[in-house]
mmCIF file of C-alpha atoms (C1' of nucleotides) in Angstrom:
data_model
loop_
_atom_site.group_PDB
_atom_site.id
_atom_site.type_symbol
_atom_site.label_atom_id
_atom_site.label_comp_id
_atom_site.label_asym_id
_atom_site.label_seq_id
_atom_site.Cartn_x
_atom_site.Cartn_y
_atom_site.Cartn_z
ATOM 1 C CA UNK A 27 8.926 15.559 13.305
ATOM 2 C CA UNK A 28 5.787 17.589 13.676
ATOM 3 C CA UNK A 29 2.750 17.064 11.575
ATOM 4 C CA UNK A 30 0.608 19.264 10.351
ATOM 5 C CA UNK A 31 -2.923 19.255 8.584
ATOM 6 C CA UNK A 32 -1.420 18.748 5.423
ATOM 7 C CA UNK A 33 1.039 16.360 6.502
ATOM 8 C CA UNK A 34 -2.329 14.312 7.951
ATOM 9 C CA UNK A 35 -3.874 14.565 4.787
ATOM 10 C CA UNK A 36 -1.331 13.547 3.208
ATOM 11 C CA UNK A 37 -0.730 10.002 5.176
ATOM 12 C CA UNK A 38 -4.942 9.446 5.545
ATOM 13 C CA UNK A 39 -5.416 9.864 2.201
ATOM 14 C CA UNK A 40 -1.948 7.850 0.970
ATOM 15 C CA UNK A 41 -3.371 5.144 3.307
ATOM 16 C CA UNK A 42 -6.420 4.743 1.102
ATOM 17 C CA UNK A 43 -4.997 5.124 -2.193
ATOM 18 C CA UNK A 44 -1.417 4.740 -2.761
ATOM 19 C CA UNK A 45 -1.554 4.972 -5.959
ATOM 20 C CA UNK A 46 -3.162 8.940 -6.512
ATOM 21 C CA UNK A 47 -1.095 11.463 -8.775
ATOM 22 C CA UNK A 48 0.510 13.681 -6.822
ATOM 23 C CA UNK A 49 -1.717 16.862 -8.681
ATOM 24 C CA UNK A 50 -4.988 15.056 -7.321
ATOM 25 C CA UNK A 51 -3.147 14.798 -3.673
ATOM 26 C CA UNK A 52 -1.989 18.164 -3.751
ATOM 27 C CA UNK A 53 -5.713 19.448 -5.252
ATOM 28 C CA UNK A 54 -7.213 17.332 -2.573
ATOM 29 C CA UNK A 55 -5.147 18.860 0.308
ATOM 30 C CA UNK A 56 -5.585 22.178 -0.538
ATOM 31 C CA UNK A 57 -1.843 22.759 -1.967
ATOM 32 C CA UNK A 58 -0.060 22.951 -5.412
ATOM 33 C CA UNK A 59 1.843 20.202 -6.507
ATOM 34 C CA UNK A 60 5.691 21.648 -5.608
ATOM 35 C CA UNK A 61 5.299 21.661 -1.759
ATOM 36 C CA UNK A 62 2.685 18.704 -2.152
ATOM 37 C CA UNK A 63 5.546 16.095 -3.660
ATOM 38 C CA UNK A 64 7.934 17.712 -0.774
ATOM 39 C CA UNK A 65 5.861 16.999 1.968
ATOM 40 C CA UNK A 66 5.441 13.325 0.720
ATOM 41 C CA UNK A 67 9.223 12.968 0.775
ATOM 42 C CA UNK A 68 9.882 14.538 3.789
ATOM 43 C CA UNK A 69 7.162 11.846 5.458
ATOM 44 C CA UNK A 70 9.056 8.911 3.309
ATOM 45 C CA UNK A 71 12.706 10.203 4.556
ATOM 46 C CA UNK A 72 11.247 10.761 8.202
ATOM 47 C CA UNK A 73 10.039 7.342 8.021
ATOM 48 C CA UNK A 74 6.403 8.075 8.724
ATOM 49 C CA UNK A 75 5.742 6.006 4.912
ATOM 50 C CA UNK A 76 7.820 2.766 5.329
ATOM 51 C CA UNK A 77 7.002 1.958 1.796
ATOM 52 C CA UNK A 78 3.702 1.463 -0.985
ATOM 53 C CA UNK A 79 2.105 -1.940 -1.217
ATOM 54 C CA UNK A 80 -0.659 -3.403 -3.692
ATOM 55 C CA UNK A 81 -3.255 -5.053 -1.763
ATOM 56 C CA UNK A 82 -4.509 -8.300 -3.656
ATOM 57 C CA UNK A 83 -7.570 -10.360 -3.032
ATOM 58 C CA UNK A 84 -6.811 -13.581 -1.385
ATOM 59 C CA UNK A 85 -9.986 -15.507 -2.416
ATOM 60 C CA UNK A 86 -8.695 -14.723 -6.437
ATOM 61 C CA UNK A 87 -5.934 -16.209 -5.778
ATOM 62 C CA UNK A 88 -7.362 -19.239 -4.357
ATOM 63 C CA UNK A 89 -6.343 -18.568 -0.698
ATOM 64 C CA UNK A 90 -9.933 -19.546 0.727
ATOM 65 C CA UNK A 91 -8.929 -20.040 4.347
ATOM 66 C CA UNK A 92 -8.149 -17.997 7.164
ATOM 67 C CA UNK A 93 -7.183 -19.198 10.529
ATOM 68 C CA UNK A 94 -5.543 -17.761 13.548
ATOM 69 C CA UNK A 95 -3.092 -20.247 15.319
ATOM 70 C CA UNK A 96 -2.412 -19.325 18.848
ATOM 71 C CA UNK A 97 1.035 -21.066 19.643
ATOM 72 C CA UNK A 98 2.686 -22.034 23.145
ATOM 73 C CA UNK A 99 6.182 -22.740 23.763
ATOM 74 C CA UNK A 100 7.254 -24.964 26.471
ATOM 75 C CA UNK A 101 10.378 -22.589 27.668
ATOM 76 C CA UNK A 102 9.729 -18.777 27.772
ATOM 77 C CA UNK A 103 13.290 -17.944 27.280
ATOM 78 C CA UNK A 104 14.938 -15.632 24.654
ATOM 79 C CA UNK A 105 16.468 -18.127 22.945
ATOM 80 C CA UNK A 106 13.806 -19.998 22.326
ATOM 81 C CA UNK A 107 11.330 -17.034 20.809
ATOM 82 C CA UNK A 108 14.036 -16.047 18.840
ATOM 83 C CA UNK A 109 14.708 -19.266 17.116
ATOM 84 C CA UNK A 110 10.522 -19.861 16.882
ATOM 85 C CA UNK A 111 11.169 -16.475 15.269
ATOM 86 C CA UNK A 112 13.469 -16.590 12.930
ATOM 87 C CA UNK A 113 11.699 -19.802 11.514
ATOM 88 C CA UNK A 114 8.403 -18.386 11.402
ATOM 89 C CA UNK A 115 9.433 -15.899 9.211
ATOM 90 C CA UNK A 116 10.292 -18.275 6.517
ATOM 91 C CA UNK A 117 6.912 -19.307 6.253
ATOM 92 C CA UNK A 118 5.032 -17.693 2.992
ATOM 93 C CA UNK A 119 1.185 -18.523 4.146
ATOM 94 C CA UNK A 120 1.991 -16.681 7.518
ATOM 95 C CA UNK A 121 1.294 -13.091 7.076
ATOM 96 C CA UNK A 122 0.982 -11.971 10.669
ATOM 97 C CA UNK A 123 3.186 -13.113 13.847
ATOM 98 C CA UNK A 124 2.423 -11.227 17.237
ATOM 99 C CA UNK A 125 4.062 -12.481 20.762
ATOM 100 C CA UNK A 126 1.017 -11.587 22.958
ATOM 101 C CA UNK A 127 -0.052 -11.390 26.774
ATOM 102 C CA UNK A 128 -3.310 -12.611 27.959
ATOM 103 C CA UNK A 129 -3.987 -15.686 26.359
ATOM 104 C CA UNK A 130 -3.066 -19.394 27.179
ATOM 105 C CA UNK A 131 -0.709 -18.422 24.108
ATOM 106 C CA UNK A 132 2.462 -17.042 23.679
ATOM 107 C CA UNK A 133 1.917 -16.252 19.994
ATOM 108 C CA UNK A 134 -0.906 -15.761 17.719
ATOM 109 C CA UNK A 135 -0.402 -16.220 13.843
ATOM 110 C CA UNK A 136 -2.661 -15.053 11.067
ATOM 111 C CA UNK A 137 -2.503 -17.807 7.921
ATOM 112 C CA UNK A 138 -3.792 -17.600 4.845
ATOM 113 C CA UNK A 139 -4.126 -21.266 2.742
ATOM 114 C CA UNK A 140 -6.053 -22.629 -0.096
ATOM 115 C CA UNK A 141 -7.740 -25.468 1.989
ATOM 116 C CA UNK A 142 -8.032 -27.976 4.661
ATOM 117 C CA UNK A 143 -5.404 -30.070 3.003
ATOM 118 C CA UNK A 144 -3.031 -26.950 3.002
ATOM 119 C CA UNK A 145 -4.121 -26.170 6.620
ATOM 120 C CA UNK A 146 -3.117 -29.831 7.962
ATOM 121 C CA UNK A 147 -0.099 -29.611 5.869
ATOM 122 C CA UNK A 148 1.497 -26.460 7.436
ATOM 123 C CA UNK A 149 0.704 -27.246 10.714
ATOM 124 C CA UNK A 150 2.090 -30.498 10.417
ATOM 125 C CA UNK A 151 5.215 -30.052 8.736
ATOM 126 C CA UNK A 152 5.815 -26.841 9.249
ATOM 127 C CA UNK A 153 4.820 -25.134 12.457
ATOM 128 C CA UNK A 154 4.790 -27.966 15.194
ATOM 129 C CA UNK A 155 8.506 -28.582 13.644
ATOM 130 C CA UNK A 156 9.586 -25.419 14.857
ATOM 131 C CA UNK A 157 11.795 -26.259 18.140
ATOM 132 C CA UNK A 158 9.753 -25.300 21.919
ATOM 133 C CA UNK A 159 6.094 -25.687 20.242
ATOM 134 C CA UNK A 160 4.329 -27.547 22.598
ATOM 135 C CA UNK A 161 0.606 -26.255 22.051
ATOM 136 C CA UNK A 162 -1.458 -25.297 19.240
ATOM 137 C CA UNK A 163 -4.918 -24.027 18.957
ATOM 138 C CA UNK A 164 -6.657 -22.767 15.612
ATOM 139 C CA UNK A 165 -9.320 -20.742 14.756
ATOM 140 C CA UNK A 166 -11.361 -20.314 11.271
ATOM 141 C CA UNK A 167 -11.948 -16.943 10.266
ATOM 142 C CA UNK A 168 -15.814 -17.335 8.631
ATOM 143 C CA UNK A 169 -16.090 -13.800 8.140
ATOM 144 C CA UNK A 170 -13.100 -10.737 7.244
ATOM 145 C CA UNK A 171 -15.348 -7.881 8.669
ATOM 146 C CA UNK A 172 -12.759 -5.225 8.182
ATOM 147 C CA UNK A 173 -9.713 -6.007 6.720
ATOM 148 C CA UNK A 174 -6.495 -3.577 5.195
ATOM 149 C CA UNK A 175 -8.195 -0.581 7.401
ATOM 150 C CA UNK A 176 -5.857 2.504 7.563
ATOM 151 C CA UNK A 177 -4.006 4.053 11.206
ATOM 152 C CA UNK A 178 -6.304 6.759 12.181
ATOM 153 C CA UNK A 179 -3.931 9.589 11.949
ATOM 154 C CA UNK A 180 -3.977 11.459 15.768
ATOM 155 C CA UNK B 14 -8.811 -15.323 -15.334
ATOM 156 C CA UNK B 15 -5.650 -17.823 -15.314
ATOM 157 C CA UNK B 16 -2.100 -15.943 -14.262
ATOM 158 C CA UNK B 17 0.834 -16.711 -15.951
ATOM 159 C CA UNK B 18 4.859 -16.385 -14.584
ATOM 160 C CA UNK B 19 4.577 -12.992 -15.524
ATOM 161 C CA UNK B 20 1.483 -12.088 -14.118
ATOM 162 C CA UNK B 21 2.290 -14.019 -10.723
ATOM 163 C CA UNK B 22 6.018 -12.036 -10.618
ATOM 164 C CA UNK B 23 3.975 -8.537 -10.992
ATOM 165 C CA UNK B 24 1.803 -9.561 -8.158
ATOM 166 C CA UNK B 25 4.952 -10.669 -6.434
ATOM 167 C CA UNK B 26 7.016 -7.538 -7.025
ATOM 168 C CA UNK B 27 4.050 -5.107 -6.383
ATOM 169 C CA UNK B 28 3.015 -6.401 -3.174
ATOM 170 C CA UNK B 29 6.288 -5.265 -1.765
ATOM 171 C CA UNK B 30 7.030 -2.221 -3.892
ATOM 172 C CA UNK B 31 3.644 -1.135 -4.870
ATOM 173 C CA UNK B 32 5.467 2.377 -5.979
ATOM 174 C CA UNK B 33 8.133 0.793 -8.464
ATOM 175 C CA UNK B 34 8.223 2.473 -11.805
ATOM 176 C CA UNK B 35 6.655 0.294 -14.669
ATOM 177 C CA UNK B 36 9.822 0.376 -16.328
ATOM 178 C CA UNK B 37 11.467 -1.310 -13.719
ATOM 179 C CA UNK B 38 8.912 -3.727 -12.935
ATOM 180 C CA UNK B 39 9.269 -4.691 -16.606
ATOM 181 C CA UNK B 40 12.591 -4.701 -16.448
ATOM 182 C CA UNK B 41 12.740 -6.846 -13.006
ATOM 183 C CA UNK B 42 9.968 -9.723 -15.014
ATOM 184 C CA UNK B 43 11.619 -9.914 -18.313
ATOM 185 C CA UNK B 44 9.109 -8.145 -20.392
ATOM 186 C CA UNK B 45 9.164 -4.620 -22.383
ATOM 187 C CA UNK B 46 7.317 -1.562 -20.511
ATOM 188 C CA UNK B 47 3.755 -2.151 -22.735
ATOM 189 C CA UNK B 48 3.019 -5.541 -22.238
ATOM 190 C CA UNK B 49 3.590 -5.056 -18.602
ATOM 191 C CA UNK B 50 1.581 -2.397 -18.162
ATOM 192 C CA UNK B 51 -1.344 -3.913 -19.781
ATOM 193 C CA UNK B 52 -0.906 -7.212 -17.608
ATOM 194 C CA UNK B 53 -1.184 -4.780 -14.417
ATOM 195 C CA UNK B 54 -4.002 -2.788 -15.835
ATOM 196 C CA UNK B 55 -5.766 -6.185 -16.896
ATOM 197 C CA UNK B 56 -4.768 -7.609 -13.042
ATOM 198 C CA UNK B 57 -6.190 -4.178 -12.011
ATOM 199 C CA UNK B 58 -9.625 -4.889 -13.860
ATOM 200 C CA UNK B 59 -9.812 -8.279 -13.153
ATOM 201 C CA UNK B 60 -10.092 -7.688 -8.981
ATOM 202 C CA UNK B 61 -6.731 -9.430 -8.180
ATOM 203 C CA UNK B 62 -4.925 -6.259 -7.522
ATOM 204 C CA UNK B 63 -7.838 -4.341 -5.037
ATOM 205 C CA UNK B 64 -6.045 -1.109 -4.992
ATOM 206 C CA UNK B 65 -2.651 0.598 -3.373
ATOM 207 C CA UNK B 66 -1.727 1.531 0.290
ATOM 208 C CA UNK B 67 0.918 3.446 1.609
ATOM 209 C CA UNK B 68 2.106 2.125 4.927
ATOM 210 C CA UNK B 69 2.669 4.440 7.788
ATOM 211 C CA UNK B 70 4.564 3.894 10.849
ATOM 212 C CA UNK B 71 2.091 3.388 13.741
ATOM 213 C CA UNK B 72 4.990 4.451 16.053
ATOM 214 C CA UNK B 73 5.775 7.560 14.470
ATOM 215 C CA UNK B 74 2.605 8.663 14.944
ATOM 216 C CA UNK B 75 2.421 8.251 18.739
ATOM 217 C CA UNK B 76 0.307 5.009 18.130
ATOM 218 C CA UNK B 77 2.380 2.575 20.451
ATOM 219 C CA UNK B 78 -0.140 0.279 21.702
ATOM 220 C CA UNK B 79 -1.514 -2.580 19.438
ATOM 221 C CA UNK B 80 -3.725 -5.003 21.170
ATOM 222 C CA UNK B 81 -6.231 -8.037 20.354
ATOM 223 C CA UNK B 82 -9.676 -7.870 22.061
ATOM 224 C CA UNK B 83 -12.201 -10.970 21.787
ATOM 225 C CA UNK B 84 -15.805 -9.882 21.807
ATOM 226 C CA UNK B 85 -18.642 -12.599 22.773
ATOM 227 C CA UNK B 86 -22.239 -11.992 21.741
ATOM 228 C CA UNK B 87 -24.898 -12.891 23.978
ATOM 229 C CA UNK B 88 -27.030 -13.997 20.825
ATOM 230 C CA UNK B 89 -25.699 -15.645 17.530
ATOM 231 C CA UNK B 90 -28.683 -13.619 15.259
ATOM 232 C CA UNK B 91 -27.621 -12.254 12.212
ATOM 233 C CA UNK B 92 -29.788 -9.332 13.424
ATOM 234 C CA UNK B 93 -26.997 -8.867 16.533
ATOM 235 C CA UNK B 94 -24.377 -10.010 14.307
ATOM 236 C CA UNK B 95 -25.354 -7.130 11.365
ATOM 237 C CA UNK B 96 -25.853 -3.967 14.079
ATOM 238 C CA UNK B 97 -22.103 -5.211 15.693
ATOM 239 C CA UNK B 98 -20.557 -4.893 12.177
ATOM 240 C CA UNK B 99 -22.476 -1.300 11.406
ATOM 241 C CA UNK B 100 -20.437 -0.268 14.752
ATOM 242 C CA UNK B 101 -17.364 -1.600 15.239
ATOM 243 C CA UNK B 102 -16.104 -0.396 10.877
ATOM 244 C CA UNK B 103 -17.180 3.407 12.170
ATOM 245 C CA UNK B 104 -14.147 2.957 14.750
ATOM 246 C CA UNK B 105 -11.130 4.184 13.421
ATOM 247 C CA UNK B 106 -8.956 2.413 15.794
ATOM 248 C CA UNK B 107 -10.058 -0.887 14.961
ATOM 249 C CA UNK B 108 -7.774 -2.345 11.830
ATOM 250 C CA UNK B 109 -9.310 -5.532 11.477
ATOM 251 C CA UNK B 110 -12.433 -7.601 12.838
ATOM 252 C CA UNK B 111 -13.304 -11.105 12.253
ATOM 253 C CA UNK B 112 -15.708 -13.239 12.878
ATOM 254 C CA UNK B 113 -14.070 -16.558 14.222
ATOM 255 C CA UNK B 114 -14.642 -20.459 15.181
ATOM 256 C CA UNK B 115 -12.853 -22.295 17.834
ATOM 257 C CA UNK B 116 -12.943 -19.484 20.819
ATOM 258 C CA UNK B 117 -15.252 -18.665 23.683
ATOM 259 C CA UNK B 118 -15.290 -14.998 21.502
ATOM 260 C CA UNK B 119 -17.159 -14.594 18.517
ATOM 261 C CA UNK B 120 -15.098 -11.579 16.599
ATOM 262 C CA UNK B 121 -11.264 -11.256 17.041
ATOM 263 C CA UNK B 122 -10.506 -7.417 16.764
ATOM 264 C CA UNK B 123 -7.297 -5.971 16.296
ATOM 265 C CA UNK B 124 -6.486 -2.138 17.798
ATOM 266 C CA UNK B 125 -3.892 0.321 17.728
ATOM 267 C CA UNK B 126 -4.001 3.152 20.761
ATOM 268 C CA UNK B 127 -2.001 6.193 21.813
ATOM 269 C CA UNK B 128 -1.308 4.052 25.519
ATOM 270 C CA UNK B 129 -3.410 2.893 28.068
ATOM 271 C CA UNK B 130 -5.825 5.951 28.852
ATOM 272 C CA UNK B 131 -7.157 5.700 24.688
ATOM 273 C CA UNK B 132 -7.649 1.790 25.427
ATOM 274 C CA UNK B 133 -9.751 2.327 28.218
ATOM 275 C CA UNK B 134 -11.339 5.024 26.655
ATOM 276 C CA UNK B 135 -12.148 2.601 23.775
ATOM 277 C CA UNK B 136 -13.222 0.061 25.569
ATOM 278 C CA UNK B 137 -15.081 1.809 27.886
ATOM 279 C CA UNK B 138 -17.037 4.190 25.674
ATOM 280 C CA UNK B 139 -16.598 2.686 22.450
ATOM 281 C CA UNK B 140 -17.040 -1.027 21.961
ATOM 282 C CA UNK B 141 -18.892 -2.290 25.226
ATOM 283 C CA UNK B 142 -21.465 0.411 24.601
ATOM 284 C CA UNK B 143 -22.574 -1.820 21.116
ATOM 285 C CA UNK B 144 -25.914 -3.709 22.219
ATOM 286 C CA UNK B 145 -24.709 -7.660 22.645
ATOM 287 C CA UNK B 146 -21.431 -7.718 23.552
ATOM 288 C CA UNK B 147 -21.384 -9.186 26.760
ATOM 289 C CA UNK B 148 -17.796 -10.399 27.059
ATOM 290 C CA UNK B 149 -14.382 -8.996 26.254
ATOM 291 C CA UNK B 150 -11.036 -10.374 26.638
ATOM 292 C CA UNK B 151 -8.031 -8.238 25.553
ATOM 293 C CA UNK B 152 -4.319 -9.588 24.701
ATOM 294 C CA UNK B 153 -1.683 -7.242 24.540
ATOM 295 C CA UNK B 154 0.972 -7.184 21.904
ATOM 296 C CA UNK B 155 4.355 -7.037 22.974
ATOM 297 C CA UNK B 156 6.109 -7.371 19.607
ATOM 298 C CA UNK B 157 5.305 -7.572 15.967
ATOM 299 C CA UNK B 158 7.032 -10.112 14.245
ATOM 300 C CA UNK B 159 5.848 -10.076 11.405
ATOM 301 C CA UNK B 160 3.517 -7.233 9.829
ATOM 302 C CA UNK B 161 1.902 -6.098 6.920
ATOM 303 C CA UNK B 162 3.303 -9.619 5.051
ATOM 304 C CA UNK B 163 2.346 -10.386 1.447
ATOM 305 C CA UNK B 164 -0.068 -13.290 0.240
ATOM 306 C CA UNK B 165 1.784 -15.867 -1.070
ATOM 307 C CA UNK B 166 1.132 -16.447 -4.681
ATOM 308 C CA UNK B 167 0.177 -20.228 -5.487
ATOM 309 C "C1'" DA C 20 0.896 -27.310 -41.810
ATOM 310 C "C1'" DT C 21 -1.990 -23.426 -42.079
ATOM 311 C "C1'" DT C 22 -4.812 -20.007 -40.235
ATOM 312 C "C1'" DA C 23 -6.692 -17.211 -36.489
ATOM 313 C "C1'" DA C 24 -6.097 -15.175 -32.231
ATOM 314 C "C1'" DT C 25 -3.361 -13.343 -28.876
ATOM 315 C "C1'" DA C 26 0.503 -11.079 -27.027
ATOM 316 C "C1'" DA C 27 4.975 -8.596 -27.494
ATOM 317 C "C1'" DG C 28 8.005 -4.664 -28.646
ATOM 318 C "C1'" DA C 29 9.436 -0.149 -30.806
ATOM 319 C "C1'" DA C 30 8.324 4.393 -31.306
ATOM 320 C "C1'" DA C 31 5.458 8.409 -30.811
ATOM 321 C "C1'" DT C 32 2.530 10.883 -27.878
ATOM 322 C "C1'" DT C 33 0.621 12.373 -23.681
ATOM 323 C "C1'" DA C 34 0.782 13.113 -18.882
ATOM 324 C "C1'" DA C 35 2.989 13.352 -14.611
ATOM 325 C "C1'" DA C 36 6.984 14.023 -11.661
ATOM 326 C "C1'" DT C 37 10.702 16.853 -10.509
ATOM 327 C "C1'" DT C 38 13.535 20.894 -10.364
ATOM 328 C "C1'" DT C 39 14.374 25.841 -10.202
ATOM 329 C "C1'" DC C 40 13.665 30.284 -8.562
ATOM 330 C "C1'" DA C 41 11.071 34.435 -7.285
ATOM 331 C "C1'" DA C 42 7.329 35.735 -4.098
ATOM 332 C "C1'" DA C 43 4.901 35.108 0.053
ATOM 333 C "C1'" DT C 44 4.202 33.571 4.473
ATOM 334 C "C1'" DT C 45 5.595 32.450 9.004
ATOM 335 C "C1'" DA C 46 8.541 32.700 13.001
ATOM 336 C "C1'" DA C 47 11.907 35.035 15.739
ATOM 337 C "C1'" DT C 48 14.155 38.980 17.600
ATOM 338 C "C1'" DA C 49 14.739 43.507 19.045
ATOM 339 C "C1'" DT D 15 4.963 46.185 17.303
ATOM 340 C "C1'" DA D 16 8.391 46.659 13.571
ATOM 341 C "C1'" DT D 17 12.089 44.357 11.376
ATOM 342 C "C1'" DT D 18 14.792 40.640 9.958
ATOM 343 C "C1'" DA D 19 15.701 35.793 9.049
ATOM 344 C "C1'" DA D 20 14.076 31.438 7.921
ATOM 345 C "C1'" DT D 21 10.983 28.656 5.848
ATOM 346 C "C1'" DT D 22 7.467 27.510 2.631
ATOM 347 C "C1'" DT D 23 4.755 28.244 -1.321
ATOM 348 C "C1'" DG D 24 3.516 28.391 -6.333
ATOM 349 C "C1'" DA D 25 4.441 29.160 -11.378
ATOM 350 C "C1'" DA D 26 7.065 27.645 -15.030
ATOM 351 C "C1'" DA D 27 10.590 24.902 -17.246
ATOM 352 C "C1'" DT D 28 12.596 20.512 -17.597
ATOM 353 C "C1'" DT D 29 13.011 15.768 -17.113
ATOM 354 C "C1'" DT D 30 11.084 11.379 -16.654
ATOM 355 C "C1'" DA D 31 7.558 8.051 -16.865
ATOM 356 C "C1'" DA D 32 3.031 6.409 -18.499
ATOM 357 C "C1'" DT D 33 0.164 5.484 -22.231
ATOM 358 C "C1'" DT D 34 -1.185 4.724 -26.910
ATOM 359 C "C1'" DT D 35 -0.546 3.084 -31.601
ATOM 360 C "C1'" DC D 36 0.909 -0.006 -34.870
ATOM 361 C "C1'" DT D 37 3.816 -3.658 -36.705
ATOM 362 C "C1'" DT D 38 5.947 -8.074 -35.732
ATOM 363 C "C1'" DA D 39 6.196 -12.282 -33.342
ATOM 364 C "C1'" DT D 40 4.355 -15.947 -30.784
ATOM 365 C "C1'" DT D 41 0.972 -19.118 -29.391
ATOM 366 C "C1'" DA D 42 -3.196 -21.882 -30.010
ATOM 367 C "C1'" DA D 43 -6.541 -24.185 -32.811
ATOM 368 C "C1'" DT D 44 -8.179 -26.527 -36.755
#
DNA sequence: ATTAATAAGAAATTAAATTTCAAATTAATA
DNA sequence: TATTAATTTGAAATTTAATTTCTTATTAAT
């Protein structure tokens, strides 16, 4: 699928407010409202939007903390990611899991939790549980400088 | 402003369907369409709900490479710290920067490219042109586990 | 237990989404 | 470059959902 300027529009402006009428999108693009709606369900059924989410503030909610945890695993075989994997995912207060090159780490996990009490707790009973994890190494976010940004659309 | 079940079950449901219809969501809670639209609007109002996003496949649009670059400063001013931050948000390829403990590098970024050429480019041109950074260290991501996850609600 | 305050639900109204179809634009072919 | 086919647009009608209003019910406080 081919994108054109409308299509771009369409996703950089989606990306920043999800929740706009479709007559303020399509007045915003440049369009009327028929080909406007089609153009967002075309990019929906072509997979380009893989859904709509409502972004909510952490700190409201309590969740005061931030901290990356870079994990190692003492076999790098498939079996073992995929059962670190399939564990990880289970965990609520872990909202990011990458497998990364060039660090001392195989993976690096963004955490959100209420405290340091919260903190100790997941890592110790919840992530150094998980079969293979032989290292851990955290660090505190003190500042989100950018957070929830939007893909620049090419 | 103290959330209820209900309240906690909107945040819930909207974080992964941030497009449902308020009829369903109403249905989905246990409540009748107007009392659940005033909890959102009063969840809206009260800052716990930030706004909506429509999520776009970074794949799709030719963005294949994702990768984590740690920036050092060569002086821990607020001054440096302030002109870094100016920078780095007018970057559209950076979708998060943070400002972190516990690592030789003082922000974590996180950056989505076209392939190799755009990350040099980036790098390059972009963020070791911003006066203090004096070290960069870049870890590639080989696979997302887990993306775009939703806060846990306490 | 009684009153006040708050929240819920039904129904009416308003607004937006969706569909339909004729007109216009774009792309392809001769 | 003219002609045809395919695609896309936009106006209007229809359907659906959001929003408001008002009465009833529930919860909290005295």
């Amino acid at each position: 699928m081919k994108l054109d300027r409308f299509d771009k529009a369409i996703l950089d402006i989606l990306q920043t407010d999800g929740h706009i009428s479709n007559q303020a999108l399509a007045e915003q693009i440049g369009l009327s409202p028929a080909p406007c709606l089609r153009r967002v369900k075309a990019l929906e059924q072509a997979g380009l939007i893989t859904g709509y989410q409502a972004l909510v503030d952490a700190k409201k909610l309590g969740l005061t903390l931030m901290a990356l945890i870079g994990i190692s695993m003492d076999q790098h075989t498939p079996e073992r990611f995929a059962n670190f994997e399939t564990s990880i995912v289970t965990i609520p207060e872990v909202l990011e899991c990458l497998l990364i090159t060039g660090q001392q780490s195989d993976y690096l996990l963004k955490v959100v939790i209420r405290d340091m009490d919260d903190y100790q707790h997941l890592l110790l009973h919840k992530i150094t549980k998980i079969a293979g994890v032989t290292g851990v190494h955290t660090s505190f976010v003190l500042r989100n400088v950018i957070a929830r940004a939007r893909l620049p659309i090419p």
